[in-house]
């Protein structure tokens, strides 16, 4: 599993334009950390597109993890190196903290939308609950008849997002520390009062912002024809995380703790051992027991609202996967609303007339990837322009047992049909 990453890290890889631009964006901060700067700003200059990125230290670390497993970090040499480095630089993480960390397997949030079943991450992730909540709202409206990208359809999406963020700010956190009423929040009746009071001609009052989640994440969606699906999202939070690379390891440390609320008494209040709430939203959608599509993307607090829109695009607007990932997006968490510039000025004006504070932006969220199971057994995939990403299909596989390029070699009885075809062509003069 890790071999390709080890290989690319060992031999280096060419910096993309996107990577170069992100380094330039945070170069003033990276320059304060020599180990990180040596990789991404060699000679004090930000990586240029096409320049080789040297990750040889990281290759050795990945190789050790591949051989020794997670113990290499949580109970072994890498953990000791990380904790020693942090301790000498004012950090507070200890080996005991690493040893105490355990992966928890939780059941996904399951929801239904127009005959489809959705499976999404449970708390402490905010994805499953609030994607289901927003879909429950729009399910009560004829979204397809509204049309994609109209003022009414955008207004409905924005109002649904406001409701989701209001509930997220109030309820969602680490279920080991706070009670998260999952079943109540994803129930259809939970949004009935909201729907009854929703004014399609007027924006609802703004709500307080509740999350300081940065926009930078990584996602991959993989599927095969047997219906096996992996939709995985991971993050070190901001661009290049904390900007701190542990010398000799190539390991870039995260800065995810900044997403906690420093004030006590809230769902996101910081506590020892608590897991932070995130918006990471790998989602698998099925219909009648069979996989339909899987979707995910990077983008901080804009992730789960973007997945929500992609689901509506695929199901209600019957878009192709490429159309769904590239379609203009909208976003709000309860204050001003962001509308991608792919939306016309006329529609933006109409949305503003409903009382929304409109802010045109170049992009919302990151590069989405979708894999879809099409009729007839075809798999289709798509990525979009908002970040580096590619849809790749791999065909073929291992040869069937007993098959050879030249079946007559070493075999007494070569395939009869092949012999007959050759003879027939010869008799017809085709091969004469």
GROMACS .gro file of C-alpha atoms in nm:
model
  432
    1UNK     CA    1   0.000   0.000   0.000
    2UNK     CA    2   0.277   0.244   0.092
    3UNK     CA    3   0.523   0.147  -0.183
    4UNK     CA    4   0.417   0.414  -0.437
    5UNK     CA    5   0.442   0.693  -0.176
    6UNK     CA    6   0.782   0.565  -0.063
    7UNK     CA    7   0.902   0.551  -0.424
    8UNK     CA    8   0.792   0.907  -0.505
    9UNK     CA    9   0.934   1.043  -0.180
   10UNK     CA   10   1.268   0.867  -0.239
   11UNK     CA   11   1.321   0.976  -0.599
   12UNK     CA   12   1.146   1.311  -0.568
   13UNK     CA   13   0.864   1.450  -0.776
   14UNK     CA   14   0.803   1.761  -0.982
   15UNK     CA   15   0.627   2.048  -0.809
   16UNK     CA   16   0.292   2.131  -0.966
   17UNK     CA   17   0.179   2.486  -1.026
   18UNK     CA   18  -0.070   2.446  -0.742
   19UNK     CA   19   0.200   2.336  -0.495
   20UNK     CA   20   0.420   2.625  -0.602
   21UNK     CA   21   0.137   2.874  -0.549
   22UNK     CA   22   0.059   2.739  -0.201
   23UNK     CA   23   0.425   2.770  -0.098
   24UNK     CA   24   0.429   3.131  -0.218
   25UNK     CA   25   0.110   3.195  -0.021
   26UNK     CA   26   0.274   3.103   0.313
   27UNK     CA   27   0.644   3.158   0.234
   28UNK     CA   28   0.687   3.422   0.506
   29UNK     CA   29   0.585   3.169   0.771
   30UNK     CA   30   0.768   2.871   0.619
   31UNK     CA   31   1.090   3.072   0.605
   32UNK     CA   32   1.091   3.080   0.988
   33UNK     CA   33   1.128   2.700   1.003
   34UNK     CA   34   1.460   2.592   0.842
   35UNK     CA   35   1.376   2.221   0.808
   36UNK     CA   36   1.052   2.294   0.624
   37UNK     CA   37   1.206   2.574   0.421
   38UNK     CA   38   1.485   2.341   0.301
   39UNK     CA   39   1.219   2.128   0.129
   40UNK     CA   40   0.975   2.386  -0.001
   41UNK     CA   41   1.200   2.692  -0.031
   42UNK     CA   42   1.544   2.559  -0.130
   43UNK     CA   43   1.793   2.843  -0.138
   44UNK     CA   44   1.531   3.069   0.017
   45UNK     CA   45   1.315   3.069  -0.297
   46UNK     CA   46   0.971   2.910  -0.319
   47UNK     CA   47   0.952   2.596  -0.532
   48UNK     CA   48   0.891   2.667  -0.898
   49UNK     CA   49   0.658   2.456  -1.112
   50UNK     CA   50   0.851   2.157  -1.246
   51UNK     CA   51   1.124   2.179  -0.982
   52UNK     CA   52   1.214   1.852  -0.809
   53UNK     CA   53   1.082   1.815  -0.453
   54UNK     CA   54   1.324   1.615  -0.236
   55UNK     CA   55   1.144   1.403   0.027
   56UNK     CA   56   1.416   1.144   0.088
   57UNK     CA   57   1.397   1.177   0.469
   58UNK     CA   58   1.025   1.113   0.455
   59UNK     CA   59   1.081   0.807   0.236
   60UNK     CA   60   1.292   0.649   0.512
   61UNK     CA   61   1.022   0.728   0.768
   62UNK     CA   62   0.750   0.576   0.550
   63UNK     CA   63   0.964   0.268   0.490
   64UNK     CA   64   1.006   0.218   0.865
   65UNK     CA   65   0.629   0.257   0.919
   66UNK     CA   66   0.563   0.004   0.641
   67UNK     CA   67   0.793  -0.245   0.814
   68UNK     CA   68   0.703  -0.179   1.179
   69UNK     CA   69   0.347  -0.052   1.163
   70UNK     CA   70   0.190   0.219   1.377
   71UNK     CA   71   0.405   0.121   1.677
   72UNK     CA   72   0.695   0.297   1.507
   73UNK     CA   73   0.517   0.623   1.596
   74UNK     CA   74   0.302   0.547   1.899
   75UNK     CA   75   0.540   0.318   2.087
   76UNK     CA   76   0.871   0.348   1.907
   77UNK     CA   77   1.161   0.552   1.772
   78UNK     CA   78   0.960   0.802   1.567
   79UNK     CA   79   0.745   0.892   1.866
   80UNK     CA   80   1.057   0.944   2.078
   81UNK     CA   81   1.212   1.169   1.813
   82UNK     CA   82   0.895   1.378   1.775
   83UNK     CA   83   0.837   1.420   2.150
   84UNK     CA   84   1.202   1.500   2.217
   85UNK     CA   85   1.203   1.766   1.947
   86UNK     CA   86   0.878   1.920   2.068
   87UNK     CA   87   0.995   1.914   2.431
   88UNK     CA   88   1.313   2.102   2.342
   89UNK     CA   89   1.107   2.366   2.163
   90UNK     CA   90   0.834   2.438   2.417
   91UNK     CA   91   0.590   2.162   2.318
   92UNK     CA   92   0.387   1.963   2.570
   93UNK     CA   93   0.313   1.633   2.390
   94UNK     CA   94   0.472   1.332   2.561
   95UNK     CA   95   0.528   0.969   2.469
   96UNK     CA   96   0.251   0.882   2.714
   97UNK     CA   97   0.014   1.096   2.508
   98UNK     CA   98   0.106   0.907   2.192
   99UNK     CA   99   0.082   0.567   2.361
  100UNK     CA  100  -0.266   0.653   2.493
  101UNK     CA  101  -0.400   0.742   2.148
  102UNK     CA  102  -0.624   0.476   1.997
  103UNK     CA  103  -0.820   0.460   1.673
  104UNK     CA  104  -1.192   0.426   1.739
  105UNK     CA  105  -1.414   0.244   1.493
  106UNK     CA  106  -1.762   0.397   1.484
  107UNK     CA  107  -2.072   0.315   1.282
  108UNK     CA  108  -2.141   0.562   0.999
  109UNK     CA  109  -2.436   0.797   0.996
  110UNK     CA  110  -2.701   0.648   0.768
  111UNK     CA  111  -2.956   0.872   0.599
  112UNK     CA  112  -3.205   0.853   0.313
  113UNK     CA  113  -3.269   1.098   0.031
  114UNK     CA  114  -3.518   1.044  -0.251
  115UNK     CA  115  -3.476   0.666  -0.241
  116UNK     CA  116  -3.098   0.670  -0.199
  117UNK     CA  117  -2.905   0.562   0.113
  118UNK     CA  118  -2.613   0.771   0.233
  119UNK     CA  119  -2.331   0.655   0.458
  120UNK     CA  120  -2.117   0.931   0.607
  121UNK     CA  121  -1.878   0.989   0.900
  122UNK     CA  122  -2.032   1.010   1.250
  123UNK     CA  123  -1.930   1.250   1.528
  124UNK     CA  124  -1.682   1.388   1.605
  125UNK     CA  125  -1.708   1.458   1.232
  126UNK     CA  126  -1.981   1.707   1.146
  127UNK     CA  127  -2.031   1.559   0.800
  128UNK     CA  128  -2.290   1.285   0.830
  129UNK     CA  129  -2.533   1.461   1.060
  130UNK     CA  130  -2.545   1.791   0.881
  131UNK     CA  131  -2.538   1.662   0.524
  132UNK     CA  132  -2.841   1.451   0.619
  133UNK     CA  133  -3.003   1.752   0.782
  134UNK     CA  134  -2.962   1.972   0.473
  135UNK     CA  135  -3.087   1.698   0.242
  136UNK     CA  136  -3.393   1.651   0.463
  137UNK     CA  137  -3.475   2.017   0.406
  138UNK     CA  138  -3.435   2.028   0.027
  139UNK     CA  139  -3.617   1.694  -0.010
  140UNK     CA  140  -3.940   1.879   0.070
  141UNK     CA  141  -3.893   2.104  -0.235
  142UNK     CA  142  -3.904   2.038  -0.609
  143UNK     CA  143  -3.541   2.126  -0.660
  144UNK     CA  144  -3.524   1.992  -1.015
  145UNK     CA  145  -3.808   2.221  -1.125
  146UNK     CA  146  -3.631   2.520  -0.967
  147UNK     CA  147  -3.337   2.451  -1.198
  148UNK     CA  148  -2.969   2.453  -1.118
  149UNK     CA  149  -2.813   2.787  -1.032
  150UNK     CA  150  -3.136   2.986  -1.011
  151UNK     CA  151  -3.190   3.242  -0.736
  152UNK     CA  152  -3.455   3.022  -0.572
  153UNK     CA  153  -3.244   2.706  -0.573
  154UNK     CA  154  -2.942   2.895  -0.438
  155UNK     CA  155  -3.155   3.057  -0.168
  156UNK     CA  156  -3.281   2.714  -0.060
  157UNK     CA  157  -2.926   2.577  -0.042
  158UNK     CA  158  -2.806   2.875   0.162
  159UNK     CA  159  -3.093   2.858   0.409
  160UNK     CA  160  -3.032   2.485   0.455
  161UNK     CA  161  -2.666   2.557   0.530
  162UNK     CA  162  -2.760   2.814   0.792
  163UNK     CA  163  -2.971   2.558   0.974
  164UNK     CA  164  -2.693   2.299   0.957
  165UNK     CA  165  -2.430   2.537   1.093
  166UNK     CA  166  -2.656   2.657   1.373
  167UNK     CA  167  -2.702   2.296   1.489
  168UNK     CA  168  -2.336   2.211   1.436
  169UNK     CA  169  -2.226   2.500   1.656
  170UNK     CA  170  -2.464   2.391   1.929
  171UNK     CA  171  -2.443   2.012   1.929
  172UNK     CA  172  -2.156   1.854   1.738
  173UNK     CA  173  -1.839   1.747   1.918
  174UNK     CA  174  -1.651   1.443   2.044
  175UNK     CA  175  -1.921   1.196   2.158
  176UNK     CA  176  -1.687   1.073   2.432
  177UNK     CA  177  -1.712   1.419   2.591
  178UNK     CA  178  -2.046   1.567   2.482
  179UNK     CA  179  -2.384   1.413   2.407
  180UNK     CA  180  -2.455   1.446   2.036
  181UNK     CA  181  -2.824   1.372   1.953
  182UNK     CA  182  -2.750   1.207   1.619
  183UNK     CA  183  -3.084   1.031   1.570
  184UNK     CA  184  -3.279   1.347   1.648
  185UNK     CA  185  -3.071   1.569   1.420
  186UNK     CA  186  -3.099   1.340   1.116
  187UNK     CA  187  -3.470   1.266   1.164
  188UNK     CA  188  -3.701   1.407   0.896
  189UNK     CA  189  -3.925   1.569   1.156
  190UNK     CA  190  -3.631   1.764   1.304
  191UNK     CA  191  -3.648   2.015   1.018
  192UNK     CA  192  -4.028   2.039   0.988
  193UNK     CA  193  -4.057   2.362   1.186
  194UNK     CA  194  -3.764   2.513   0.998
  195UNK     CA  195  -3.928   2.428   0.664
  196UNK     CA  196  -4.262   2.571   0.776
  197UNK     CA  197  -4.093   2.901   0.862
  198UNK     CA  198  -3.863   2.914   0.559
  199UNK     CA  199  -3.941   3.220   0.345
  200UNK     CA  200  -3.837   3.159  -0.016
  201UNK     CA  201  -3.835   3.534  -0.079
  202UNK     CA  202  -3.635   3.649   0.223
  203UNK     CA  203  -3.308   3.550   0.389
  204UNK     CA  204  -3.332   3.441   0.751
  205UNK     CA  205  -3.137   3.631   1.020
  206UNK     CA  206  -2.763   3.574   1.031
  207UNK     CA  207  -2.610   3.348   1.297
  208UNK     CA  208  -2.282   3.369   1.485
  209UNK     CA  209  -1.982   3.200   1.322
  210UNK     CA  210  -1.889   2.886   1.508
  211UNK     CA  211  -1.585   2.730   1.341
  212UNK     CA  212  -1.229   2.834   1.270
  213UNK     CA  213  -1.157   2.537   1.046
  214UNK     CA  214  -0.903   2.608   0.769
  215UNK     CA  215  -0.957   2.506   0.409
  216UNK     CA  216  -0.673   2.265   0.337
  217UNK     CA  217  -0.725   1.890   0.325
  218UNK     CA  218  -0.659   1.589   0.100
  219UNK     CA  219  -0.911   1.339  -0.035
  220UNK     CA  220  -0.911   1.025  -0.248
  221UNK     CA  221  -1.203   0.819  -0.382
  222UNK     CA  222  -1.138   0.466  -0.513
  223UNK     CA  223  -1.379   0.197  -0.635
  224UNK     CA  224  -1.372  -0.128  -0.829
  225UNK     CA  225  -1.631  -0.317  -1.032
  226UNK     CA  226  -1.701  -0.551  -0.740
  227UNK     CA  227  -1.848  -0.257  -0.550
  228UNK     CA  228  -1.558  -0.210  -0.310
  229UNK     CA  229  -1.524   0.160  -0.227
  230UNK     CA  230  -1.273   0.367  -0.033
  231UNK     CA  231  -1.352   0.734   0.026
  232UNK     CA  232  -1.082   0.875   0.254
  233UNK     CA  233  -1.003   1.227   0.372
  234UNK     CA  234  -0.705   1.331   0.584
  235UNK     CA  235  -0.563   1.664   0.693
  236UNK     CA  236  -0.287   1.841   0.881
  237UNK     CA  237  -0.523   2.141   0.897
  238UNK     CA  238  -0.374   2.454   0.739
  239UNK     CA  239  -0.140   2.470   0.440
  240UNK     CA  240   0.167   2.277   0.559
  241UNK     CA  241   0.006   2.235   0.902
  242UNK     CA  242   0.209   2.394   1.180
  243UNK     CA  243   0.491   2.455   0.926
  244UNK     CA  244   0.716   2.253   1.162
  245UNK     CA  245   0.907   1.957   1.016
  246UNK     CA  246   1.074   1.725   1.268
  247UNK     CA  247   1.443   1.718   1.161
  248UNK     CA  248   1.558   1.399   0.992
  249UNK     CA  249   1.208   1.254   0.953
  250UNK     CA  250   1.036   1.461   0.684
  251UNK     CA  251   0.728   1.460   0.910
  252UNK     CA  252   0.530   1.784   0.889
  253UNK     CA  253   0.331   1.834   1.209
  254UNK     CA  254  -0.033   1.945   1.209
  255UNK     CA  255  -0.186   2.246   1.385
  256UNK     CA  256  -0.534   2.100   1.429
  257UNK     CA  257  -0.563   2.205   1.793
  258UNK     CA  258  -0.641   2.559   1.681
  259UNK     CA  259  -0.987   2.433   1.580
  260UNK     CA  260  -1.088   2.391   1.945
  261UNK     CA  261  -1.277   2.661   2.132
  262UNK     CA  262  -1.060   2.800   2.417
  263UNK     CA  263  -1.374   2.888   2.614
  264UNK     CA  264  -1.512   2.617   2.846
  265UNK     CA  265  -1.866   2.484   2.834
  266UNK     CA  266  -1.909   2.440   2.459
  267UNK     CA  267  -1.920   2.134   2.234
  268UNK     CA  268  -1.584   2.232   2.085
  269UNK     CA  269  -1.416   2.343   2.409
  270UNK     CA  270  -1.058   2.216   2.437
  271UNK     CA  271  -1.003   1.924   2.678
  272UNK     CA  272  -0.724   1.667   2.728
  273UNK     CA  273  -0.773   1.365   2.502
  274UNK     CA  274  -1.062   1.521   2.314
  275UNK     CA  275  -1.094   1.472   1.939
  276UNK     CA  276  -1.160   1.780   1.733
  277UNK     CA  277  -1.470   1.815   1.518
  278UNK     CA  278  -1.398   1.841   1.148
  279UNK     CA  279  -1.593   1.883   0.825
  280UNK     CA  280  -1.423   1.597   0.640
  281UNK     CA  281  -1.697   1.428   0.438
  282UNK     CA  282  -1.615   1.107   0.256
  283UNK     CA  283  -1.963   0.985   0.159
  284UNK     CA  284  -2.083   0.663  -0.006
  285UNK     CA  285  -2.428   0.657  -0.166
  286UNK     CA  286  -2.623   0.338  -0.245
  287UNK     CA  287  -2.956   0.251  -0.402
  288UNK     CA  288  -3.148  -0.071  -0.351
  289UNK     CA  289  -2.844  -0.223  -0.185
  290UNK     CA  290  -2.603  -0.144  -0.468
  291UNK     CA  291  -2.336   0.129  -0.476
  292UNK     CA  292  -2.423   0.440  -0.677
  293UNK     CA  293  -2.138   0.683  -0.615
  294UNK     CA  294  -1.876   0.798  -0.366
  295UNK     CA  295  -1.764   1.156  -0.318
  296UNK     CA  296  -1.530   1.372  -0.113
  297UNK     CA  297  -1.301   1.675  -0.126
  298UNK     CA  298  -1.075   1.906   0.077
  299UNK     CA  299  -1.189   2.250   0.189
  300UNK     CA  300  -1.238   2.293   0.566
  301UNK     CA  301  -1.585   2.410   0.669
  302UNK     CA  302  -1.680   2.424   0.302
  303UNK     CA  303  -1.638   2.047   0.259
  304UNK     CA  304  -1.969   1.909   0.381
  305UNK     CA  305  -2.175   2.181   0.215
  306UNK     CA  306  -1.996   2.109  -0.114
  307UNK     CA  307  -2.068   1.736  -0.083
  308UNK     CA  308  -2.431   1.826  -0.011
  309UNK     CA  309  -2.445   2.026  -0.335
  310UNK     CA  310  -2.280   1.747  -0.534
  311UNK     CA  311  -2.541   1.498  -0.412
  312UNK     CA  312  -2.820   1.734  -0.517
  313UNK     CA  313  -2.649   1.790  -0.852
  314UNK     CA  314  -2.624   1.418  -0.922
  315UNK     CA  315  -2.967   1.312  -0.799
  316UNK     CA  316  -3.195   1.612  -0.858
  317UNK     CA  317  -3.026   1.782  -1.152
  318UNK     CA  318  -2.913   1.452  -1.308
  319UNK     CA  319  -2.565   1.583  -1.383
  320UNK     CA  320  -2.275   1.371  -1.502
  321UNK     CA  321  -1.992   1.325  -1.253
  322UNK     CA  322  -1.780   1.585  -1.435
  323UNK     CA  323  -2.064   1.837  -1.435
  324UNK     CA  324  -2.129   1.771  -1.066
  325UNK     CA  325  -1.771   1.832  -0.953
  326UNK     CA  326  -1.724   2.143  -1.166
  327UNK     CA  327  -2.064   2.307  -1.114
  328UNK     CA  328  -2.046   2.650  -0.944
  329UNK     CA  329  -2.082   2.626  -0.566
  330UNK     CA  330  -2.233   2.844  -0.296
  331UNK     CA  331  -2.155   2.864   0.073
  332UNK     CA  332  -2.246   3.031   0.399
  333UNK     CA  333  -2.216   2.945   0.764
  334UNK     CA  334  -2.470   3.204   0.860
  335UNK     CA  335  -2.326   3.544   0.772
  336UNK     CA  336  -2.223   3.670   0.427
  337UNK     CA  337  -2.273   3.423   0.143
  338UNK     CA  338  -2.005   3.319  -0.103
  339UNK     CA  339  -2.107   3.260  -0.464
  340UNK     CA  340  -1.856   3.133  -0.718
  341UNK     CA  341  -1.807   3.363  -1.014
  342UNK     CA  342  -1.943   3.095  -1.247
  343UNK     CA  343  -2.284   3.215  -1.130
  344UNK     CA  344  -2.414   3.503  -1.340
  345UNK     CA  345  -2.426   3.859  -1.208
  346UNK     CA  346  -2.801   3.863  -1.271
  347UNK     CA  347  -2.856   3.566  -1.040
  348UNK     CA  348  -2.618   3.715  -0.782
  349UNK     CA  349  -2.828   4.032  -0.783
  350UNK     CA  350  -3.147   3.827  -0.742
  351UNK     CA  351  -2.995   3.642  -0.445
  352UNK     CA  352  -2.893   3.974  -0.291
  353UNK     CA  353  -3.248   4.104  -0.337
  354UNK     CA  354  -3.364   3.826  -0.104
  355UNK     CA  355  -3.151   3.980   0.171
  356UNK     CA  356  -2.828   3.782   0.146
  357UNK     CA  357  -2.495   3.964   0.172
  358UNK     CA  358  -2.336   3.833  -0.147
  359UNK     CA  359  -1.959   3.801  -0.187
  360UNK     CA  360  -1.836   3.672  -0.527
  361UNK     CA  361  -1.535   3.438  -0.495
  362UNK     CA  362  -1.316   3.246  -0.738
  363UNK     CA  363  -1.355   2.909  -0.569
  364UNK     CA  364  -1.536   2.742  -0.279
  365UNK     CA  365  -1.382   2.433  -0.127
  366UNK     CA  366  -1.118   2.222  -0.295
  367UNK     CA  367  -1.085   1.969  -0.572
  368UNK     CA  368  -1.374   1.724  -0.548
  369UNK     CA  369  -1.347   1.364  -0.667
  370UNK     CA  370  -1.640   1.136  -0.752
  371UNK     CA  371  -1.657   0.775  -0.865
  372UNK     CA  372  -1.994   0.659  -0.999
  373UNK     CA  373  -2.130   0.316  -1.091
  374UNK     CA  374  -2.303   0.368  -1.424
  375UNK     CA  375  -2.560   0.135  -1.585
  376UNK     CA  376  -2.406  -0.163  -1.761
  377UNK     CA  377  -2.114  -0.198  -1.523
  378UNK     CA  378  -1.922   0.111  -1.633
  379UNK     CA  379  -1.727   0.307  -1.370
  380UNK     CA  380  -1.692   0.682  -1.428
  381UNK     CA  381  -1.476   0.921  -1.230
  382UNK     CA  382  -1.411   1.293  -1.219
  383UNK     CA  383  -1.198   1.557  -1.049
  384UNK     CA  384  -1.231   1.933  -1.076
  385UNK     CA  385  -1.018   2.241  -1.133
  386UNK     CA  386  -1.013   2.374  -0.776
  387UNK     CA  387  -0.700   2.178  -0.676
  388UNK     CA  388  -0.462   1.920  -0.818
  389UNK     CA  389  -0.655   1.602  -0.889
  390UNK     CA  390  -0.697   1.335  -1.155
  391UNK     CA  391  -0.950   1.068  -1.244
  392UNK     CA  392  -0.766   0.749  -1.339
  393UNK     CA  393  -0.909   0.419  -1.459
  394UNK     CA  394  -0.705   0.100  -1.443
  395UNK     CA  395  -0.812  -0.193  -1.657
  396UNK     CA  396  -0.686  -0.545  -1.712
  397UNK     CA  397  -0.524  -0.738  -1.430
  398UNK     CA  398  -0.356  -1.074  -1.380
  399UNK     CA  399  -0.378  -1.335  -1.656
  400UNK     CA  400  -0.625  -1.618  -1.624
  401UNK     CA  401  -0.475  -1.947  -1.515
  402UNK     CA  402  -0.335  -2.148  -1.805
  403UNK     CA  403  -0.350  -1.867  -2.062
  404UNK     CA  404  -0.041  -1.816  -2.285
  405UNK     CA  405   0.044  -1.589  -2.577
  406UNK     CA  406   0.115  -1.895  -2.794
  407UNK     CA  407  -0.122  -2.170  -2.684
  408UNK     CA  408   0.030  -2.426  -2.923
  409UNK     CA  409   0.367  -2.419  -2.750
  410UNK     CA  410   0.397  -2.705  -2.505
  411UNK     CA  411   0.034  -2.809  -2.555
  412UNK     CA  412  -0.082  -3.120  -2.741
  413UNK     CA  413  -0.427  -2.985  -2.823
  414UNK     CA  414  -0.435  -2.612  -2.906
  415UNK     CA  415  -0.778  -2.441  -2.895
  416UNK     CA  416  -0.996  -2.591  -3.166
  417UNK     CA  417  -1.182  -2.271  -3.253
  418UNK     CA  418  -0.861  -2.082  -3.321
  419UNK     CA  419  -0.730  -2.361  -3.547
  420UNK     CA  420  -1.057  -2.381  -3.739
  421UNK     CA  421  -1.061  -2.005  -3.792
  422UNK     CA  422  -0.710  -2.009  -3.932
  423UNK     CA  423  -0.786  -2.304  -4.160
  424UNK     CA  424  -1.107  -2.145  -4.283
  425UNK     CA  425  -0.930  -1.822  -4.368
  426UNK     CA  426  -0.659  -2.008  -4.549
  427UNK     CA  427  -0.910  -2.206  -4.752
  428UNK     CA  428  -1.090  -1.883  -4.840
  429UNK     CA  429  -0.766  -1.740  -4.964
  430UNK     CA  430  -0.751  -1.463  -4.701
  431UNK     CA  431  -0.411  -1.575  -4.582
  432UNK     CA  432  -0.278  -1.717  -4.910
   0.00000   0.00000   0.00000
